C-alpha atoms as one frame of an Amber mdcrd trajectory, in Angstrom:
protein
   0.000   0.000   0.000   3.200   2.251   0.599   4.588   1.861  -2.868   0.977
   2.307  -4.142   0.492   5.571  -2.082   4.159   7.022  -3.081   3.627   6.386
  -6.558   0.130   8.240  -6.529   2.361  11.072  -4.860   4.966  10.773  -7.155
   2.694  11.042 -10.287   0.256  14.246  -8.636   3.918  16.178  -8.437   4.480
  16.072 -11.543   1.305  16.836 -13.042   1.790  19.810 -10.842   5.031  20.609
 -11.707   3.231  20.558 -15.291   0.681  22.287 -14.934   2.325  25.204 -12.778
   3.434  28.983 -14.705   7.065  28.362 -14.607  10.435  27.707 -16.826  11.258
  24.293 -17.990  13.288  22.766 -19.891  11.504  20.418 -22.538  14.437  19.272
 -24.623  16.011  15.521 -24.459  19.491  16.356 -24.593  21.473  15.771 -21.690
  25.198  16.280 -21.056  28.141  13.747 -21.038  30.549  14.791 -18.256  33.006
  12.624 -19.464  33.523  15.098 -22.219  34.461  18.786 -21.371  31.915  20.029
 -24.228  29.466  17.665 -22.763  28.739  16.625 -26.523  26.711  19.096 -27.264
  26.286  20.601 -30.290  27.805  23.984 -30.217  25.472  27.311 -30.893  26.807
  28.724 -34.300  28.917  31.727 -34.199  30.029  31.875 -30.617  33.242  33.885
 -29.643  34.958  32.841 -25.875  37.754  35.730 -25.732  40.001  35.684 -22.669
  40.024  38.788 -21.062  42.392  38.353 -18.165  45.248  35.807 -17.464  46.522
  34.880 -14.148  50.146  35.625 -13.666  51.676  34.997 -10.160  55.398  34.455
 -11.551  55.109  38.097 -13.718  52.141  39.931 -12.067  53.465  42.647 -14.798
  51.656  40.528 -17.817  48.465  40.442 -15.713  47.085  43.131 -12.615  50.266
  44.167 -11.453  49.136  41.948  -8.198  50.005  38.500  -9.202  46.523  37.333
  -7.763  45.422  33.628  -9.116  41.907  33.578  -7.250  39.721  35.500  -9.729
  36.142  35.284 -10.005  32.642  36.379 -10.136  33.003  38.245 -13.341  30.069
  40.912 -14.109  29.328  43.174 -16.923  27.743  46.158 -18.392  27.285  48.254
 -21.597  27.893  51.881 -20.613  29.315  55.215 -23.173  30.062  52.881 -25.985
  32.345  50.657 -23.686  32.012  47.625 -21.761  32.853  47.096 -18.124  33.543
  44.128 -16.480  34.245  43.946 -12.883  35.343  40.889 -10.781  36.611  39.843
  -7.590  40.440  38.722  -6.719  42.453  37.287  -4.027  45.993  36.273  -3.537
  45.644  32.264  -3.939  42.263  30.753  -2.940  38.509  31.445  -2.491  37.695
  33.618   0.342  41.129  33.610   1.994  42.060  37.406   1.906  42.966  40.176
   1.329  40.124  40.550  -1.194  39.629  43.268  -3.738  37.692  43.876  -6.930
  38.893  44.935 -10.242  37.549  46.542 -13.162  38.472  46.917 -16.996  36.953
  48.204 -20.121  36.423  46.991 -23.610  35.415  48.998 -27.009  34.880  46.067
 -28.820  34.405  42.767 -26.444  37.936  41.427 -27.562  40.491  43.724 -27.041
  40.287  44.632 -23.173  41.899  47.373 -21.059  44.573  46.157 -18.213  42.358
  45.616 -14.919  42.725  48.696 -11.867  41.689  47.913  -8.739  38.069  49.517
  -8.058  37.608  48.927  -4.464  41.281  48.266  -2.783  42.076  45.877   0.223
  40.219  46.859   3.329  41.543  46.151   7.200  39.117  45.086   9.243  39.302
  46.113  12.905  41.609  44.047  15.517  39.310  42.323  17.922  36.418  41.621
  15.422  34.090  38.537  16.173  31.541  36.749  14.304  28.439  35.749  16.543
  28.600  31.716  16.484  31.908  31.155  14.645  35.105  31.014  16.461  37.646
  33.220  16.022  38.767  36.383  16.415  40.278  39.209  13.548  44.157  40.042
  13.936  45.917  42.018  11.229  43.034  40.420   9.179  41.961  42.010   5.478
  38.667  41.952   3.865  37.414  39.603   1.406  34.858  40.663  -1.204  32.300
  39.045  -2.201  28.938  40.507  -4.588  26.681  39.138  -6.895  25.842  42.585
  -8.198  28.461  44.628  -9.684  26.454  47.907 -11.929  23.676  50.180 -11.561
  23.103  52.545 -14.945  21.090  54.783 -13.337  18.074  56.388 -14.728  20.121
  59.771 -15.258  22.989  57.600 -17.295  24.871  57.609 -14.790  27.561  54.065
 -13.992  27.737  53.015 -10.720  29.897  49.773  -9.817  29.051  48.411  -6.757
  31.035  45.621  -4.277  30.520  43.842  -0.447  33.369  43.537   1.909  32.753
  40.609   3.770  34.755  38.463   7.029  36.100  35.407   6.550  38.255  34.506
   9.955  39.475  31.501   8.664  39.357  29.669   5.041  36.376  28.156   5.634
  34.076  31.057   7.006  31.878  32.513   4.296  32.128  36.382   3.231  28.407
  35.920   2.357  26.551  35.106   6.082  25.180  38.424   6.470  28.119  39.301
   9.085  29.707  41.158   6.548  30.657  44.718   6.820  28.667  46.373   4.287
  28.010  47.096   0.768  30.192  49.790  -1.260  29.643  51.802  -4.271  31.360
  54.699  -6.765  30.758  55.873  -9.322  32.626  55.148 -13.124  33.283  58.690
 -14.861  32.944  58.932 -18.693  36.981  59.273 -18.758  37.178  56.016 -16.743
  38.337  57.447 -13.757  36.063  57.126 -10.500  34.313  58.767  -8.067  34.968
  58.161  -4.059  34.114  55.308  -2.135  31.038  55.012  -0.270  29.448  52.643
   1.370  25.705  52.069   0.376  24.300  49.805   2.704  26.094  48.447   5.964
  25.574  45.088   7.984  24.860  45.137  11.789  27.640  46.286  13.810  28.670
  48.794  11.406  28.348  52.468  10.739  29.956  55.231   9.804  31.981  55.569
  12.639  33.785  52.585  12.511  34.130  52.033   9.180  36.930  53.319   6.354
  34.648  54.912   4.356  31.811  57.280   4.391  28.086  56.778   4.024  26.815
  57.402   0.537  24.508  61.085   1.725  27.206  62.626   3.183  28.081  62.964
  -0.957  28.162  66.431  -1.735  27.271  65.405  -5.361  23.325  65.564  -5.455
  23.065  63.170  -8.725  25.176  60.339  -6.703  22.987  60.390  -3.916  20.089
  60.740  -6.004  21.193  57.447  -7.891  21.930  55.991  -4.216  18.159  56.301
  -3.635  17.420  54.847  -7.091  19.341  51.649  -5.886  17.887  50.917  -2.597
  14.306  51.764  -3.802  14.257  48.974  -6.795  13.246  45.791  -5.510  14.603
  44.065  -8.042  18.358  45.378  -7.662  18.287  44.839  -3.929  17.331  41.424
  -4.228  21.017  40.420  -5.306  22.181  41.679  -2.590  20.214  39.009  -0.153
  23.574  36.716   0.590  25.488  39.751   1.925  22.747  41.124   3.491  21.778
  41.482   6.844  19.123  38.494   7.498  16.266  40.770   8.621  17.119  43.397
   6.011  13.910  45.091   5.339  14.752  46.208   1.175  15.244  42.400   0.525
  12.075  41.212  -0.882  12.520  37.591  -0.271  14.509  36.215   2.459  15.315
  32.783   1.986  18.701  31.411   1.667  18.985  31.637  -2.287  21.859  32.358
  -4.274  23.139  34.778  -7.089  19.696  35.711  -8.187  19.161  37.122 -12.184
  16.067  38.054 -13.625  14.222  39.010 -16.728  11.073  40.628 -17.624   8.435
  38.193 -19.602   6.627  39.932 -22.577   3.450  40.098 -20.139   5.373  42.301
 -17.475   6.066  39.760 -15.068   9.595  38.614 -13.623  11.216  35.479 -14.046
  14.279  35.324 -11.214  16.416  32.413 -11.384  18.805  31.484  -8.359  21.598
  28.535  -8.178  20.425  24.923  -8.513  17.964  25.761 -11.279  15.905  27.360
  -8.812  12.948  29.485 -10.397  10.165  31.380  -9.665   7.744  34.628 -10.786
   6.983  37.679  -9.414   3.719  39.285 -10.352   4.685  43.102  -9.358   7.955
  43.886 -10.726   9.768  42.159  -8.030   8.423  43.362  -4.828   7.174  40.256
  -3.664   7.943  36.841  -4.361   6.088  33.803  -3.910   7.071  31.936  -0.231
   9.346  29.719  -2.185  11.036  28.939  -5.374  11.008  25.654  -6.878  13.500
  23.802  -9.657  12.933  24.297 -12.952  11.126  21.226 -14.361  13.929  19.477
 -16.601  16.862  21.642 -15.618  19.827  20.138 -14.370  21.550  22.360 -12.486
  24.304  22.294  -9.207  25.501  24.963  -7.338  26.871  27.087  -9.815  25.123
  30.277 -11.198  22.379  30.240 -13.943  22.066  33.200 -16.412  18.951  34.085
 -18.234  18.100  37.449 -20.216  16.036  38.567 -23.542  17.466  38.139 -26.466
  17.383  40.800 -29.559  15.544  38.519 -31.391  12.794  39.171 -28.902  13.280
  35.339 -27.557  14.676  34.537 -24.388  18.298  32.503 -23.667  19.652  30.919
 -20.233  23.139  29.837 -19.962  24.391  27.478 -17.137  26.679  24.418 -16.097
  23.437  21.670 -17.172  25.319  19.279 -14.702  26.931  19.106 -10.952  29.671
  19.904 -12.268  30.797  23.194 -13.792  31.250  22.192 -17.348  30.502  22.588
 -19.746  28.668  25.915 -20.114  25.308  25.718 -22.315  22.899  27.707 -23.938
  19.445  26.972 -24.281  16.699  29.169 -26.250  12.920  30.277 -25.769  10.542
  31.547 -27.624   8.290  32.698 -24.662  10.633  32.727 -21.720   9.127  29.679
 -19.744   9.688  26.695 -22.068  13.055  26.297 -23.393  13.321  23.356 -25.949
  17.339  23.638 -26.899  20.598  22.780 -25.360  23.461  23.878 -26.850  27.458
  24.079 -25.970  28.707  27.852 -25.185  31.758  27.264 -24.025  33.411  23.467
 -23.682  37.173  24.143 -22.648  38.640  23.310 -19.373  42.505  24.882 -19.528
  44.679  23.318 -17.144  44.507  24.979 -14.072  47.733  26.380 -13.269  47.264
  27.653  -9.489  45.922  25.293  -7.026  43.705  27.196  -4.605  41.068  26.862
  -1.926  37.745  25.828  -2.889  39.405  26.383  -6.971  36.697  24.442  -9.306
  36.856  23.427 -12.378  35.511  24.810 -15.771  33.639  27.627 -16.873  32.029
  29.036 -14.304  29.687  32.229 -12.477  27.961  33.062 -15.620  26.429  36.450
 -15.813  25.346  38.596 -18.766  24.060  42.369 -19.096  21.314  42.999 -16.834
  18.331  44.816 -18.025  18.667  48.613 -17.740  22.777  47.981 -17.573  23.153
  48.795 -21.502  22.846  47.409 -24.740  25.880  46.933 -27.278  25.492  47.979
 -31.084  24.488  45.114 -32.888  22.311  41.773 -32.118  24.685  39.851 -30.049
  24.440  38.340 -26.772  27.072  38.858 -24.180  28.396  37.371 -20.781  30.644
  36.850 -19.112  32.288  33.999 -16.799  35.716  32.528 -15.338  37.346  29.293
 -16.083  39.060  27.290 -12.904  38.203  30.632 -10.517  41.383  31.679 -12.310
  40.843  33.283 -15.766  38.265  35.683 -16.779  36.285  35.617 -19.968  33.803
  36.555 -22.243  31.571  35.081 -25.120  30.132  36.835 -28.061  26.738  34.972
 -29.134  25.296  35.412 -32.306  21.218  36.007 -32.387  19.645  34.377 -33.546
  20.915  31.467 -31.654  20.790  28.528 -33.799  22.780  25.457 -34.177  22.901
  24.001 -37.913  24.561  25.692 -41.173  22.143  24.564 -44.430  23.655  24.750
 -47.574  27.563  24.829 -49.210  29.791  26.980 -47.512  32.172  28.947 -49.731
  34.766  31.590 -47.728  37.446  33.480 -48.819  38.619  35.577 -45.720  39.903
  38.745 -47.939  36.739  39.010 -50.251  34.459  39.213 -46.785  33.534  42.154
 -45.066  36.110  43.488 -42.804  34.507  42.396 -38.948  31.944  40.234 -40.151
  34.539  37.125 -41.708  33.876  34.925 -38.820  30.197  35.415 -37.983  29.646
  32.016 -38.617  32.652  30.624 -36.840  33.372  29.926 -33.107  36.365  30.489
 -31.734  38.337  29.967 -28.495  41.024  32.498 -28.440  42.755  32.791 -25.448
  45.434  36.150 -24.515  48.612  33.908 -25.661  46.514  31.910 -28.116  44.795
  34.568 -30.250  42.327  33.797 -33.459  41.625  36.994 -35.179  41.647  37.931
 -39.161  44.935  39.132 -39.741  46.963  40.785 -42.893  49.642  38.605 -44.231
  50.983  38.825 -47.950  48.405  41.653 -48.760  45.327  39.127 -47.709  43.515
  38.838 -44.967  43.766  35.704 -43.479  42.175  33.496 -40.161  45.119  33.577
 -38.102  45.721  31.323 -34.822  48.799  32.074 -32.683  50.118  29.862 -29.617
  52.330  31.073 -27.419  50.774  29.216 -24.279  52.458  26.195 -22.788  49.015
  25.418 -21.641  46.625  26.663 -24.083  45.334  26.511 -27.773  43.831  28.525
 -29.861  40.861  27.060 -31.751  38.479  27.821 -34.838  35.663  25.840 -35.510
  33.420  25.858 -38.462  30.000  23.737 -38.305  28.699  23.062 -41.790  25.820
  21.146 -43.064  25.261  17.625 -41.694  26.292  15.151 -44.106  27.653  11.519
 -44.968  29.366  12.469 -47.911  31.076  15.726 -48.988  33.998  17.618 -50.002
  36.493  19.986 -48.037  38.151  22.766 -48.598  41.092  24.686 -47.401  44.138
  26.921 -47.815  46.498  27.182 -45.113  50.258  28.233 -44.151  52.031  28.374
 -41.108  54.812  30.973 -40.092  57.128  27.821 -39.394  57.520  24.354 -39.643
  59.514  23.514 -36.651  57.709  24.515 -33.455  53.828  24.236 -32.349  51.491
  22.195 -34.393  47.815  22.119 -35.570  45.002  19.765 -35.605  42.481  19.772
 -38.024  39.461  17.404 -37.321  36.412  16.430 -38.944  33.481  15.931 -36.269
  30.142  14.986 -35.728  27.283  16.750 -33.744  28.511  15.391 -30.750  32.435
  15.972 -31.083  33.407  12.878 -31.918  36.427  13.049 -34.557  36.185  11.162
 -37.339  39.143  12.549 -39.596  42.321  14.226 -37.872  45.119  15.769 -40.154
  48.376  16.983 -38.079  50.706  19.763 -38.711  52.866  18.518 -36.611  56.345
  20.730 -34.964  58.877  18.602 -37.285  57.654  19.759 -40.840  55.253  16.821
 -41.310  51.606  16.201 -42.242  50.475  13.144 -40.387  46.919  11.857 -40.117
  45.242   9.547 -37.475  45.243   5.945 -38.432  43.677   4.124 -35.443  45.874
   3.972 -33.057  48.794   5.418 -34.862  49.603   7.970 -36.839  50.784   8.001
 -40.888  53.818  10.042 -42.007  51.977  12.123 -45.387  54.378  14.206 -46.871
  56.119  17.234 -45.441  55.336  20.833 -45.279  56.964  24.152 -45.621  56.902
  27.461 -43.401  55.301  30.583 -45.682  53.781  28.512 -48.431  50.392  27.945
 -49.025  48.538  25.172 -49.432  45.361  23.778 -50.943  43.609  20.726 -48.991
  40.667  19.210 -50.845  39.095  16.941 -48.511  36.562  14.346 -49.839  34.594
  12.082 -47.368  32.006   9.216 -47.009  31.378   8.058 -43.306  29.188   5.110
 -44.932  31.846   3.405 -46.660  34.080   5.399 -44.228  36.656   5.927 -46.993
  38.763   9.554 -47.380  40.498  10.954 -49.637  43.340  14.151 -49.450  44.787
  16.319 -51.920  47.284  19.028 -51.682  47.762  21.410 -54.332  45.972  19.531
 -57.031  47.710  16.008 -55.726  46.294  13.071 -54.296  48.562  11.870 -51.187
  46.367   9.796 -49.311  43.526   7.393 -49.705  42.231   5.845 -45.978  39.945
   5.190 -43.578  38.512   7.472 -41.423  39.976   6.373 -37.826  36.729   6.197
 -35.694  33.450   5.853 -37.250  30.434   8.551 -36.937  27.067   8.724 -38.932
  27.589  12.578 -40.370  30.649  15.081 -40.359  29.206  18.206 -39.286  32.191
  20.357 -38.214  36.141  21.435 -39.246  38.245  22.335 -35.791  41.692  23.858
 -36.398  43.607  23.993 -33.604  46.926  24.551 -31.918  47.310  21.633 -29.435
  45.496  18.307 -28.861  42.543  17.704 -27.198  42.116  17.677 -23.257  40.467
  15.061 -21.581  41.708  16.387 -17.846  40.121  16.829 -15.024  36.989  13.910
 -15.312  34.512  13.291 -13.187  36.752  11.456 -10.644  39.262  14.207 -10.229
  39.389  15.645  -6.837  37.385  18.486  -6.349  40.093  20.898  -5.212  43.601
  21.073  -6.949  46.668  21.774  -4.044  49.809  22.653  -6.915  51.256  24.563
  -9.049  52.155  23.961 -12.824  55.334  24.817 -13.788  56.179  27.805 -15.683
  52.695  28.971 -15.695  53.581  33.043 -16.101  56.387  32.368 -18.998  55.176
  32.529 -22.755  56.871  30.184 -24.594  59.915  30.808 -26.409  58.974  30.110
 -29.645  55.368  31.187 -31.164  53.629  29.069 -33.188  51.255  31.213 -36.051
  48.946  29.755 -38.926  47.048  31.210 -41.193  43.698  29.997 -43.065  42.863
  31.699 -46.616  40.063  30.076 -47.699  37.305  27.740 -46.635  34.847  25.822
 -48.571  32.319  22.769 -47.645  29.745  21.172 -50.077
């Protein structure tokens, strides 16, 4: 009668969860953690640009700090620049001194050197936490805010942070025993305004605190913006970690984290919190039903979950669709509540190259342009994210978000239009491993440069899904003797079917199960033309170079359709897996030092039929 009675149960939740107003997820595909993409089929036309690489050994290359904990990136779209803003400590998650930093693009790819926005802060000697043990000594700050930019009605940039306590490494910055929340504001000539704080925690006040309170601002329009803050609902309610428990300007206090939100095309609010919780307000935010719920069909752990309109007017959320925090997907909407689509955004882990406390792994802490922040030219999508709690980044999206090609593809790079070549490509172009169109010999050409003993730099091209088909390619490299490029044939899911090497000793090898086959050699500064012509049924491939057949095989692992080219500058990665330990405790060697020899290649032309 038990089983009977549970089962009953079982079945009336999920009609409810059915039935009920709220976002789910109504797709089929799930993720592979095995696999760093997850194999999932990558949205079309996505950009990941690094924008800041740790540097301990030559803090020069990086901050100017050396700092390898950095995280919590957040953006905004403010006089034709964007700002991102993230948090930073010495080695590992909330061990201090904390402080935030702050850096501006004009274009998304090409990013300022980060300043420090809100500096290390001492907190008093003597300074207890009620219930945790401990007490402060010559003890800094660390920050912690899942809020980082107010665009005020007025147009005016504010960039906000939350100096927390941590007494120990595991003590969290977010209890509300903090010390309070800060804010200043970001001057069209990117200098800033004084510190103030905004909001403080119990305990503190203007007297015993470093900075002052935000009305004692002689500057009317700051304080008027202050206001602005603290009287929308739905700006306050990020603040709820940090927050005092009883604060009364949080509209729903329940222990939730790193809330987003967007408005539905009927006026009401969809927030989202970690763990695929979701829920709707019905008045802009003020109040909240007494509990959020997980999204039917998400799959979602403790890492953040991104969702926003789209300029399509559609809806997109991006989040880690596992308990772990890779890969990073994308799914679409037409109405923001049921979201059909899963799609990769980002499926790179980079070796980690600083241990740290409470380090994960993979990209991470998603968070786009909140509504009212700004809105770029054009009808991309943008967020931002880190990789390991090390690395910052950012991805370009193309909108629509879609992810097939229909129809031959036929590219040459110089004939294009100059900024739109690689629309239709995604690339992973990290700061020592750049992919850009770049001049050489009077053309413009897809260039990929690897300087990065622990990077690559990778362009990836989906095309139509076929079984048969021809491919087409010029390339040159800058040398023949250092680095090397893959270039793979895949299917939807990843899987490689065809793998050509360039390899660092002047040679062309392919894959040939478990070995690889000596080709023919190849020469720095020439170009060369690679007509690739396929069948996965019969599994046969052919290769020409310059008008030459030099190879007639079999494809080394068997797949149903080739779907995409990769090029790229070092093999694949298959660490960390799901059985790696959670935290990493070393160092990798040479982490700050470029190599000493840069590897560049170039793409002309690109053609699939």
């Amino acid at each position: 009668m038990f089983v009977v009675l549970s089962g009953v149960a079982c079945i009336a939740t999920s009609l409810h969860a059915q039935r009920k107003d709220t976002v789910r997820y109504l797709g089929n595909t799930l993720v592979n953690v095995d696999y760093h993409h997850g194999q999932l089929t990558p949205a079309v036309g996505v950009h990941n640009i690094q924008v800041f690489r740790a540097n301990r050994e030559h803090p020069e290359l990086a901050e100017g700090f050396g700092f390898t904990y950095n995280h919590q990136p957040m953006l905004a779209y403010w006089n034709n620049k964007f700002y991102l803003e993230y948090l930073s400590d010495p080695v590992g998650e909330h061990i201090p001194p904390g402080q935030t930093l702050l850096c501006n693009s004009l274009d998304g790819y090409t990013w300022t050197k980060p300043v420090v926005v809100f500096p290390q802060y001492k907190i008093p000697d003597g300074t207890t936490k009620e219930g945790y043990q401990g007490v402060a000594k010559n003890l800094m700050a660390v920050m912690h805010q899942r809020m980082g930019f107010y665009v005020s009605k007025k147009k005016r940039l504010m960039v906000l942070g939350f100096y927390g306590i941590c007494l120990d490494k595991k003590d969290d910055p977010n209890d509300g025993n903090g010390i309070g929340r800060v804010i200043r504001e970001v001057y069209a000539d990117g200098s800033f305004g004084p510190i103030y704080f905004i909001r403080y925690n119990h305990l503190w006040n203007e007297k015993n605190t470093s900075y002052p309170f935000y009305k004692t601002s002689k500057d009317k329009g700051f304080v008027e913006a202050c206001e602005e803050i603290l009287s929308s609902p739905l700006t306050t309610m990020q603040w709820v970690e940090e927050a005092d428990r009883k604060d009364p300007i949080i509209p729903l206090h329940l222990d939730y984290k790193a809330f987003c939100y967007y408005h539905l095309n009927d006026g009401r609010v969809v927030g989202f919190w970690k763990n695929g919780l979701t829920t709707i307000s019905n008045d802009n935010g003020k109040t909240w039903p007494d509990a959020a719920s997980r999204a039917p069909g998400v799959v979602n752990g403790s890492a953040k979950m991104w969702g926003q309109r789209t300029s399509d007017g559609r809806f997109a959320t991006v989040y880690n669709p596992s308990e772990f925090r890779w890969p990073l997907a994308i799914s679409k909407s037409d109405d923001g509540l049921n979201y059909y689509n899963l799609w990769l955004l980002h499926g790179e882990i980079s070796p980690m190259r600083y241990g740290g406390n409470e380090k994960s792994y993979g990209p991470q802490y998603i968070r786009g342009i909140m509504e009212g922040d700004g809105t770029p030219p054009g009808k991309n999508m943008w967020v931002s994210y880190s990789v390991n709690k090390e690395d910052i980044w950012i991805a370009k999206v193309a909108v629509p978000v879609k992810s097939e090609v229909n129809g031959a593809v036929d590219e040459d790079f110089s004939k294009m239009k100059a900024g739109e070549e690689l629309n239709e490509w995604n690339i992973y172009s990290p700061l020592w491993a750049p992919v850009r169109i770049e001049k050489k010999n009077d053309d413009r050409m897809l260039m990929l440069k690897d300087e990065d003993r622990y990077e690559y730099a990778k362009a990836e091209r989906v095309i139509e899904a076929s079984k048969t088909g021809t491919i087409e390619f010029s390339i040159m490299t800058a040398q023949n003797n250092c680095g090397m490029m893959d270039i793979e044939c895949q299917d939807a899911k990843g899987d490689v079917a065809i793998r050509m090497t360039l390899d660092s000793t002047g040679r062309l090898q392919v894959k040939a199960g478990a070995k690889y086959k000596n080709v023919m050699g190849y020469d720095a500064n020439q170009l060369y033309n690679v007509k690739l012509v396929y069948n996965t049924s019969t599994r046969l491939y052919t290769i020409e170079v310059n008008g030459k057949q030099v190879l007639r095989a079999l494809t080394f692992a068997p797949v149903d359709k080739i779907e995409r080219v990769v090029f790229r500058t070092g093999s694949r990665r298959y660490f960390p897996t799901p059985d790696t330990p959670a935290e990493q405790t070393y160092d990798l060697p040479n982490a700050g030092t470029p190599e000493t020899k840069v590897a560049i290649f170039y793409i002309k032309t690109f053609k699939a039929s």
